XYZ file of C-alpha atoms in Angstrom:
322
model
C 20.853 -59.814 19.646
C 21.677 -57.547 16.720
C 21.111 -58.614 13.207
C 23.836 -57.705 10.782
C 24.506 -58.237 6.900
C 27.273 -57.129 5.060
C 26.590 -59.786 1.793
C 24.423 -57.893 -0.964
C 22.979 -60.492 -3.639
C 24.475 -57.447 -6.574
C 28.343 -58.682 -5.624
C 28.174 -62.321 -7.119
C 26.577 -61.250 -10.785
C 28.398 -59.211 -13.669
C 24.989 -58.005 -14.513
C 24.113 -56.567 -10.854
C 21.192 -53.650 -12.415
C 19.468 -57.328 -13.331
C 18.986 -57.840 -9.245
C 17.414 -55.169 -8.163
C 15.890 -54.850 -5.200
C 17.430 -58.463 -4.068
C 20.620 -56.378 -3.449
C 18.159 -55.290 -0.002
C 16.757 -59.139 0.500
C 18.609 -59.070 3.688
C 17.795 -55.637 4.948
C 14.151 -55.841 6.278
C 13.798 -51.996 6.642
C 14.968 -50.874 3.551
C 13.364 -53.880 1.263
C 9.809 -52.754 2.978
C 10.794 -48.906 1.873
C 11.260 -50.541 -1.309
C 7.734 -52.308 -1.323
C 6.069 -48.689 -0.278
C 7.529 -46.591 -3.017
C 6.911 -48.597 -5.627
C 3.434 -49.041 -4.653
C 3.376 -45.341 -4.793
C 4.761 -45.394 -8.205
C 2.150 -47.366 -9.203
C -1.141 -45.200 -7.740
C 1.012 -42.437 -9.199
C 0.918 -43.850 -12.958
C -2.998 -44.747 -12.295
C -3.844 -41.318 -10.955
C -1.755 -39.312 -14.109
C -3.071 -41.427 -16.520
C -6.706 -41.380 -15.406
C -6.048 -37.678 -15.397
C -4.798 -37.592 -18.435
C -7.655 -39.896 -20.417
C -10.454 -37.613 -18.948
C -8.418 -34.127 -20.075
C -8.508 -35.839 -23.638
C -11.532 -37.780 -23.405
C -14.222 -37.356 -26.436
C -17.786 -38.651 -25.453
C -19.122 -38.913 -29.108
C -16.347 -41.445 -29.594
C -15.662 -44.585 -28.236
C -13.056 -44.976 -25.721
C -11.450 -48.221 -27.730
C -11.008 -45.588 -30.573
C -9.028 -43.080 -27.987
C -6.502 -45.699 -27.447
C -7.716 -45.168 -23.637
C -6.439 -47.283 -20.730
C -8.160 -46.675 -17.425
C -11.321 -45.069 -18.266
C -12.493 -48.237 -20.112
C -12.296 -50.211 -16.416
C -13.687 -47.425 -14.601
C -16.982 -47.040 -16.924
C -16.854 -50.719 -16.353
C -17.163 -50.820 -12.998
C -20.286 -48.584 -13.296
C -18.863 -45.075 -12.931
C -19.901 -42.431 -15.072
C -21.732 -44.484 -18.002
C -25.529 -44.926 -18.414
C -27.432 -46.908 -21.295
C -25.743 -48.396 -23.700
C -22.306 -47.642 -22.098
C -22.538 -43.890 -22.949
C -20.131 -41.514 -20.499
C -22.526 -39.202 -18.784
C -20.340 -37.922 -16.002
C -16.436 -37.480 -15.867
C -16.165 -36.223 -13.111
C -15.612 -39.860 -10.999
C -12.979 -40.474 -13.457
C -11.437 -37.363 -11.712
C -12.116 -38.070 -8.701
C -10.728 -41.606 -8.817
C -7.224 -40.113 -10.577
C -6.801 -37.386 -7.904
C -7.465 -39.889 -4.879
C -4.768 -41.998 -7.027
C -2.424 -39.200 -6.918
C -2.914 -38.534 -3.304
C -2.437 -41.845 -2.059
C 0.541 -41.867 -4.178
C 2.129 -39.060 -1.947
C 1.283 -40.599 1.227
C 2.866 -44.180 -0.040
C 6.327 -42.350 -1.858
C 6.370 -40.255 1.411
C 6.396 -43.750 3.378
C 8.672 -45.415 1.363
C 11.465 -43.006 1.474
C 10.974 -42.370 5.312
C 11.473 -46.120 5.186
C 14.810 -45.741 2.815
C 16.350 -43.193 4.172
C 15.340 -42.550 7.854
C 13.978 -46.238 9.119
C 15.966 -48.615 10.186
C 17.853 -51.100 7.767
C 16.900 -53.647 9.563
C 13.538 -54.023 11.616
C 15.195 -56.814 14.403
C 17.312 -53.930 15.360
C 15.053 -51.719 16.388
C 12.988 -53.610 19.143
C 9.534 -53.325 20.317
C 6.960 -53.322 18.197
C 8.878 -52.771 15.158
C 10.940 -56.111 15.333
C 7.594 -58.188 14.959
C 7.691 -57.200 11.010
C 11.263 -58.145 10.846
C 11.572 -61.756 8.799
C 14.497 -64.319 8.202
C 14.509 -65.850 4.859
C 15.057 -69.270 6.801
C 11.961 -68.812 9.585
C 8.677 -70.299 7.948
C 6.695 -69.429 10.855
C 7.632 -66.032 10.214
C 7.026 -65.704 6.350
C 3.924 -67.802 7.008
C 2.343 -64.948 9.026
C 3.519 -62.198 6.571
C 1.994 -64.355 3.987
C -1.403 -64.795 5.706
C -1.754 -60.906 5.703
C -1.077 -60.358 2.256
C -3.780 -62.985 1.260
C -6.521 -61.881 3.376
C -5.549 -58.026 2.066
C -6.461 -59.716 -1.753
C -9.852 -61.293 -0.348
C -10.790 -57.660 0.933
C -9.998 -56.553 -2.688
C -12.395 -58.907 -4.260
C -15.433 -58.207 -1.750
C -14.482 -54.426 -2.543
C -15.853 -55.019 -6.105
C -18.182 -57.116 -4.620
C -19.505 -54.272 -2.335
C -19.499 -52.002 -5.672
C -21.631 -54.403 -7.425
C -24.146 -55.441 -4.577
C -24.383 -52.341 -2.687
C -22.782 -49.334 -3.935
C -24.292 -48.283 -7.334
C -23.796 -51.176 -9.294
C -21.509 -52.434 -12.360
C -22.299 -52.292 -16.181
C -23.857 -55.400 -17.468
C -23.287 -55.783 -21.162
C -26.371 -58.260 -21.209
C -28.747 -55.521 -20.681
C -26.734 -52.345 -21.445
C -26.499 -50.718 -18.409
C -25.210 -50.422 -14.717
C -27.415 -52.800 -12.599
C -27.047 -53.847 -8.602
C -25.928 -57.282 -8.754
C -28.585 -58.571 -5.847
C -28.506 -62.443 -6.504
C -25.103 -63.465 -7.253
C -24.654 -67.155 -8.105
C -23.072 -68.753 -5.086
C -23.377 -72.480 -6.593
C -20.228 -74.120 -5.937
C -20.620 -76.661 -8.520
C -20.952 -73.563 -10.920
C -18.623 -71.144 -9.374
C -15.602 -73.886 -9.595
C -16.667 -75.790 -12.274
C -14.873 -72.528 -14.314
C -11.880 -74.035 -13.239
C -11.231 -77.202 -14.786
C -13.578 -75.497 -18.175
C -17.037 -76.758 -17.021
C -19.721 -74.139 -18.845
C -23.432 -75.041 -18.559
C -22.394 -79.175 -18.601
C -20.206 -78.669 -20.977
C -16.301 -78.734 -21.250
C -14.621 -75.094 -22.929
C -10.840 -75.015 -23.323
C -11.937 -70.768 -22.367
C -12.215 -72.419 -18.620
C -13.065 -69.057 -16.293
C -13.255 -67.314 -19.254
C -16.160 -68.500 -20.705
C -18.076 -67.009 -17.758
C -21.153 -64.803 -19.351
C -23.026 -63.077 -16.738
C -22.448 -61.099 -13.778
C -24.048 -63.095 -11.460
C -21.333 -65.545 -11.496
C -18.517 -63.147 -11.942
C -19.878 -61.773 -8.835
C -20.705 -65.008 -6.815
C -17.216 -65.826 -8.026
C -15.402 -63.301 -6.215
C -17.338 -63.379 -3.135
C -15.989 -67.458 -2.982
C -12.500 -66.165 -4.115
C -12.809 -63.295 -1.438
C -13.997 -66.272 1.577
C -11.002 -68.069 0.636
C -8.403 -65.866 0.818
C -9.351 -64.723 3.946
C -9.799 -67.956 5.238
C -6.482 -69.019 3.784
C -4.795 -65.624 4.781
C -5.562 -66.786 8.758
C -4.670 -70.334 8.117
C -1.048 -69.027 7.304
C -0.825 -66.534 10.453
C -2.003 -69.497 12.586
C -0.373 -72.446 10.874
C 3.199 -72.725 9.275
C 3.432 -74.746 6.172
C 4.047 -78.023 6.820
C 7.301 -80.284 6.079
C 5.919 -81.516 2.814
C 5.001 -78.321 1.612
C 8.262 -76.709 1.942
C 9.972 -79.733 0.384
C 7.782 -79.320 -2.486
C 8.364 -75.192 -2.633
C 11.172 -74.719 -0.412
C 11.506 -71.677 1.123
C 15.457 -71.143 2.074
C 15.803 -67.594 0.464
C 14.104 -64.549 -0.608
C 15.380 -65.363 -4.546
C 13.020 -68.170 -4.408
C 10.063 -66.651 -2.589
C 10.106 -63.821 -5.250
C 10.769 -66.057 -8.165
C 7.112 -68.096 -6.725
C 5.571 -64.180 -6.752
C 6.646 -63.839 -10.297
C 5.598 -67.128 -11.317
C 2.134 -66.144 -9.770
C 2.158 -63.100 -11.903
C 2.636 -64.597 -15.467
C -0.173 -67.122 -14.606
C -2.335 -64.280 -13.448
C -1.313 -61.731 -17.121
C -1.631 -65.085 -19.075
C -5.212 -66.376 -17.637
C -6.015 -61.999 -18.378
C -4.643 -62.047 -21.732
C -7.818 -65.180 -22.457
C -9.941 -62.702 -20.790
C -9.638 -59.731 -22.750
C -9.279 -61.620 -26.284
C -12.620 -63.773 -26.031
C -14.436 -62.055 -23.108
C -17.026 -59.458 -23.746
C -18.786 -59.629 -19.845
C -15.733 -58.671 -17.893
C -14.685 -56.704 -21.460
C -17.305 -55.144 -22.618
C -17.113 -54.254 -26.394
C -18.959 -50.950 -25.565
C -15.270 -50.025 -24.043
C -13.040 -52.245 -25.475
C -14.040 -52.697 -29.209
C -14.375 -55.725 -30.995
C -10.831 -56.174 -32.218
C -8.797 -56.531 -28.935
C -5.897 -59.039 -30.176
C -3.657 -56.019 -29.370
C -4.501 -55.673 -25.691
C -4.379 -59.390 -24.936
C -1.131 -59.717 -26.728
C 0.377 -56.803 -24.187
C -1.109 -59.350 -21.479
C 0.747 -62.229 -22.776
C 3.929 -60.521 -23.116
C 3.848 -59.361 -19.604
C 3.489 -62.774 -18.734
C 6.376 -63.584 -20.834
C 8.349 -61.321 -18.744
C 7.230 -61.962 -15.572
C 8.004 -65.941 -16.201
C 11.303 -64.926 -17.649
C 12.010 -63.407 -14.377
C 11.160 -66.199 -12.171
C 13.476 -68.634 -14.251
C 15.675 -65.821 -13.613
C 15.550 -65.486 -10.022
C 14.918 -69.383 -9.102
C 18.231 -69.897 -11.067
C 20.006 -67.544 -8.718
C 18.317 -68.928 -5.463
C 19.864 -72.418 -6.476
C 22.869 -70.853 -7.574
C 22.911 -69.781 -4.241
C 21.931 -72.979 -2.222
C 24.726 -74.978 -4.377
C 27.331 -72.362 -3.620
């Protein structure tokens, strides 16, 4: 069987630049081309910026007051920064931002071998290939691309994990200075209590925010990381059930992206609380005291990415009505 579209999303809108790449929702191939480049567009803006911040970067002043981006996240992940959160060594920052720029080859070279030389449509192709091909209408299917996705974001969280326990360390505002995080706090009652704004017995409308030591940032993500995984295999064993998918139905790609984007804004908005009232994850050796500015950019990319899930779960019931 061949699988065929001639229906882009673009033709039923007056404002098709607003659909982007849902004009390729049916076209597998191309729409996973898509996914690669701009994934490479992204390592490429981390890479040139981080390049950028260390060609400019002043040690005797602090990075808040060099209206710098990256390096403040680097130095706090431990790299390059002794006591009291003073830049010794630029040369990871370098590192990091070439490695950036690299992968960002290898991913824009992937995506346009995808775009212009893959096949439009994965079914098509057979073999292998057509495993990775997906129907907007086959849970099972999206289920299992799901699953690999999730368990990709748990390895993310035990890679910072592994950087705090294991390789080097992270910079502990507490104490002023990078430290091996050896004894995370694994304490469930602790760990989610964060959630529903439990701190120390106490309730704080801050919620994960209010978190003030590394021990339980750390034990944090090592639960986080568990669960993803353990999630991630539950969806590429297990479609979602009946219920579920009458609660979130799943009928076209508008409404799976519109769910993404909805994910998003909840993830810049919880980040925006973060940065404004958070000085363990934020360190005010990096970020300053006054960082109203930075979490408003948070919130407003939340703005946007909620504007475009009402956006995009409007057209996926535009199209289920029509």
């Amino acid at each position: 069987m061949t699988i065929t579209t001639d229906r882009t999303l673009a033709e039923d809108t007056n404002s098709s630049w607003l659909v982007g790449n849902a004009r390729l929702i049916d076209l597998s191939g191309q729409l996973l081309g898509a996914h690669v480049a701009h994934a490479g567009l992204i390592m490429f803006w981390a890479g040139a910026i981080t390049i950028s911040e260390v060609t400019r970067f002043v040690p005797s002043v602090p990075m808040y007051e060099q209206g710098l981006t990256l390096l403040p996240h680097l130095a706090t992940l431990g790299w390059g920064v002794g006591a009291g959160g003073e830049v010794v060594d630029t040369y990871p920052y370098f590192v990091i931002g070439i490695l950036h720029l690299v992968a960002s080859a290898v991913l824009g070279a992937g995506g346009l071998f995808h775009v212009f030389r893959g096949p439009a449509i994965l079914y098509n192709v057979g073999g292998q290939v057509a495993k990775f091909h997906y129907e907007w209408n086959d849970p099972k299917q999206l289920s299992l691309i799901l699953g690999h996705h999730i368990i990709i974001l748990g390895l993310g969280a035990f890679l910072l994990v592994l950087k705090a326990m294991i390789f080097g360390g992270i910079y502990d505002t507490n104490v002023g200075n990078v430290r091996l995080i050896s004894n995370p706090n694994l304490n469930p009652g602790t760990i989610f209590g964060y959630l529903v704004g439990l701190k120390d017995g106490s309730w704080t409308p801050l919620g994960m925010a209010s978190v003030d030591n590394l021990e339980d940032v750390i034990g944090g993500h090592i639960w986080v990381g568990f669960i993803l995984i353990a999630g991630g295999t539950w969806h590429i064993l297990v479609q979602p059930f009946t219920w579920v998918r009458r609660i979130l139905p799943i009928e076209n790609g508008e409404e799976i992206l519109s769910y993404s984007l909805l994910g998003l804004a909840l993830m810049a908005w919880i980040s925006a609380v973060f940065v404004a009232y958070n000085t363990t994850v934020y360190p005010r050796e990096f970020y300053g005291y006054e960082r109203l500015g930075l979490a408003d950019i948070q919130f407003f990319l939340g703005v946007v990415a909620f504007l475009g899930y009402v956006w995009h779960y409007w057209r996926s019931s535009h199209q289920a009505n029509s």
